[in-house]
Steps between C-alpha positions, in 0.01 A plus 500: 500500500446379132772303311544786263546763793773280650668480148468877463656558846805269432575685173464855671741365781749378237446837306622688820846378413496761216545874561252750418668647207743376221677602218579870609168552700251321291214379744442135592135432406501124583348483825202719385462330184475160672225647740316647218505161313399327806211728542401464133476135533843346396573155593831364669660407180432847344646686810802274489537578129492852552745504779750314296442718199544837691751432773772444244545867474522587855783549730578321849437708809825586720508687821759751553487446871390851581328506839153659505289612765159701544738794570738448211306339215397801307862617453530241216176564313521523137867383438412175302742285658332416842210262409615213690584719799180656505299151447701366811404833707116501400480122578632580848244786538220263384602257772531778766199708423270273276368578158252767583742717709803451272281635217366779696859604610680485173254550217441852565889571505533325161233704339711800419709252259183315366608559129831309550549212268204627291271423801609128508583498882149639562365240277678208632399593872141522379515151370657359809233655718246360225631140562543549870866400481734644782816422299377670200384807676850514646642461154276783365595731763881414414429575133353815563755612741783405274329675196358802695488798291442841680362712246588877548168636630584833684169676407234432774193328383232761521130509590326534169201373306673401183482151372762264366386530155545870506837492639604245223328703246696807612834296463384392150421861386835610607750496207779458743408141567495405145873605454645418831795254484433198739790270396574158664406162417299433808143630592607584842793715389280691254259566775753640729619754226149607451420562855834708523366774271375798692158522319430146598510583868255803488238329274505134612454642858203683449272210576395486854645208706195433694270496193693243284284202431662194376162390316529826275871437433452132409248614223781748381748223483255272308435792267848574417578128445189446293569775268897445456573149576819641644708269722568782766119558515436126561721541825257802603197237475705225692624730757166650563375150592789467712444816690146403563649192711774685660325825590320363811819473674607868438473705832422814282293393196501839379867561500541127344279610220680823447825321457357251269355779292815653466666172363196442276518856361869457436428177317225653280761776388742227384258368256415826337221636697229333282135621542272329739207382307152422639450124547206314362364315825232304356516130477711369224468181291812295450690222680369390851719531810554120463622525140735795592636345791588188325664679237697701757604166670670393187691845415864514583471872547497612861353833436217335312438262790496763743294743324236243433488416882487866574198559282311224621543601853441868434186425303369305794578785747389792282226338287656654193439267197760666296767302683396176344520688161863597568599163611347339200684725267820432680482112473421540131767718397 
């Protein structure tokens, strides 16, 4: 283990004293930002500096003493007050079952609430998996369970040949979605309001569950962010990356993708249903990844840090050069 890795682990351990949400359900991005900084080449001094800067806003974790078991844990989902209790429960399950079996047991159960906290439970878990940290895996599961957002999805996902883009275009063309009132200061509260609309159920559910491809949806997310520079669209890009890391642990990947698609679509509606533009997938001039990573490491914006890390990982996986262009534009803003 390298010296920097040990420094990261110490900071992550210290960061687990904080709860997953603060100031009325804002998500704690500290662990994800630290891991992304580490992956992008930050040294120990920079990791420590970021920890001190960011942690000042956070709230200490406190347990309610609520007993949880494999039988009772789901009764407390989505109540935004049991992060510490969930973390203790999942830590015990990791010790009892091991990492693989714990993930296979609980991730599928959590997928119906994947949009909770604007996907940050999913993202934190994915980063824990990525770094191979059992304690961050338990904290990620806890964040997800605490912020769990069960969107109203009564319509069955049907067998159809329509694409993601066609469904989103149908939402865009419908004047209802330009005028619908989606109030609330949080991304996830607006998502819940969008998903509660009757028209949402029938239209979003018309993509077949078994045919949903994360690679296609990742391109849609990138297109939406590239054309809008929207804060919520940024979360669609980073959550697609997280889904790629978490999806192998879902017992029914088709159903998992259907749940993610519903949350994705609800988030799309909250940003005004923009058009999905075709991306220029040719190679782009501009800063190298080394330059982009160096700029991101110096940033105090946790979303910039995570987006750059996501783009670098997704470009390597999908071989899409436009990810570097998007990352370069973000650090130059």
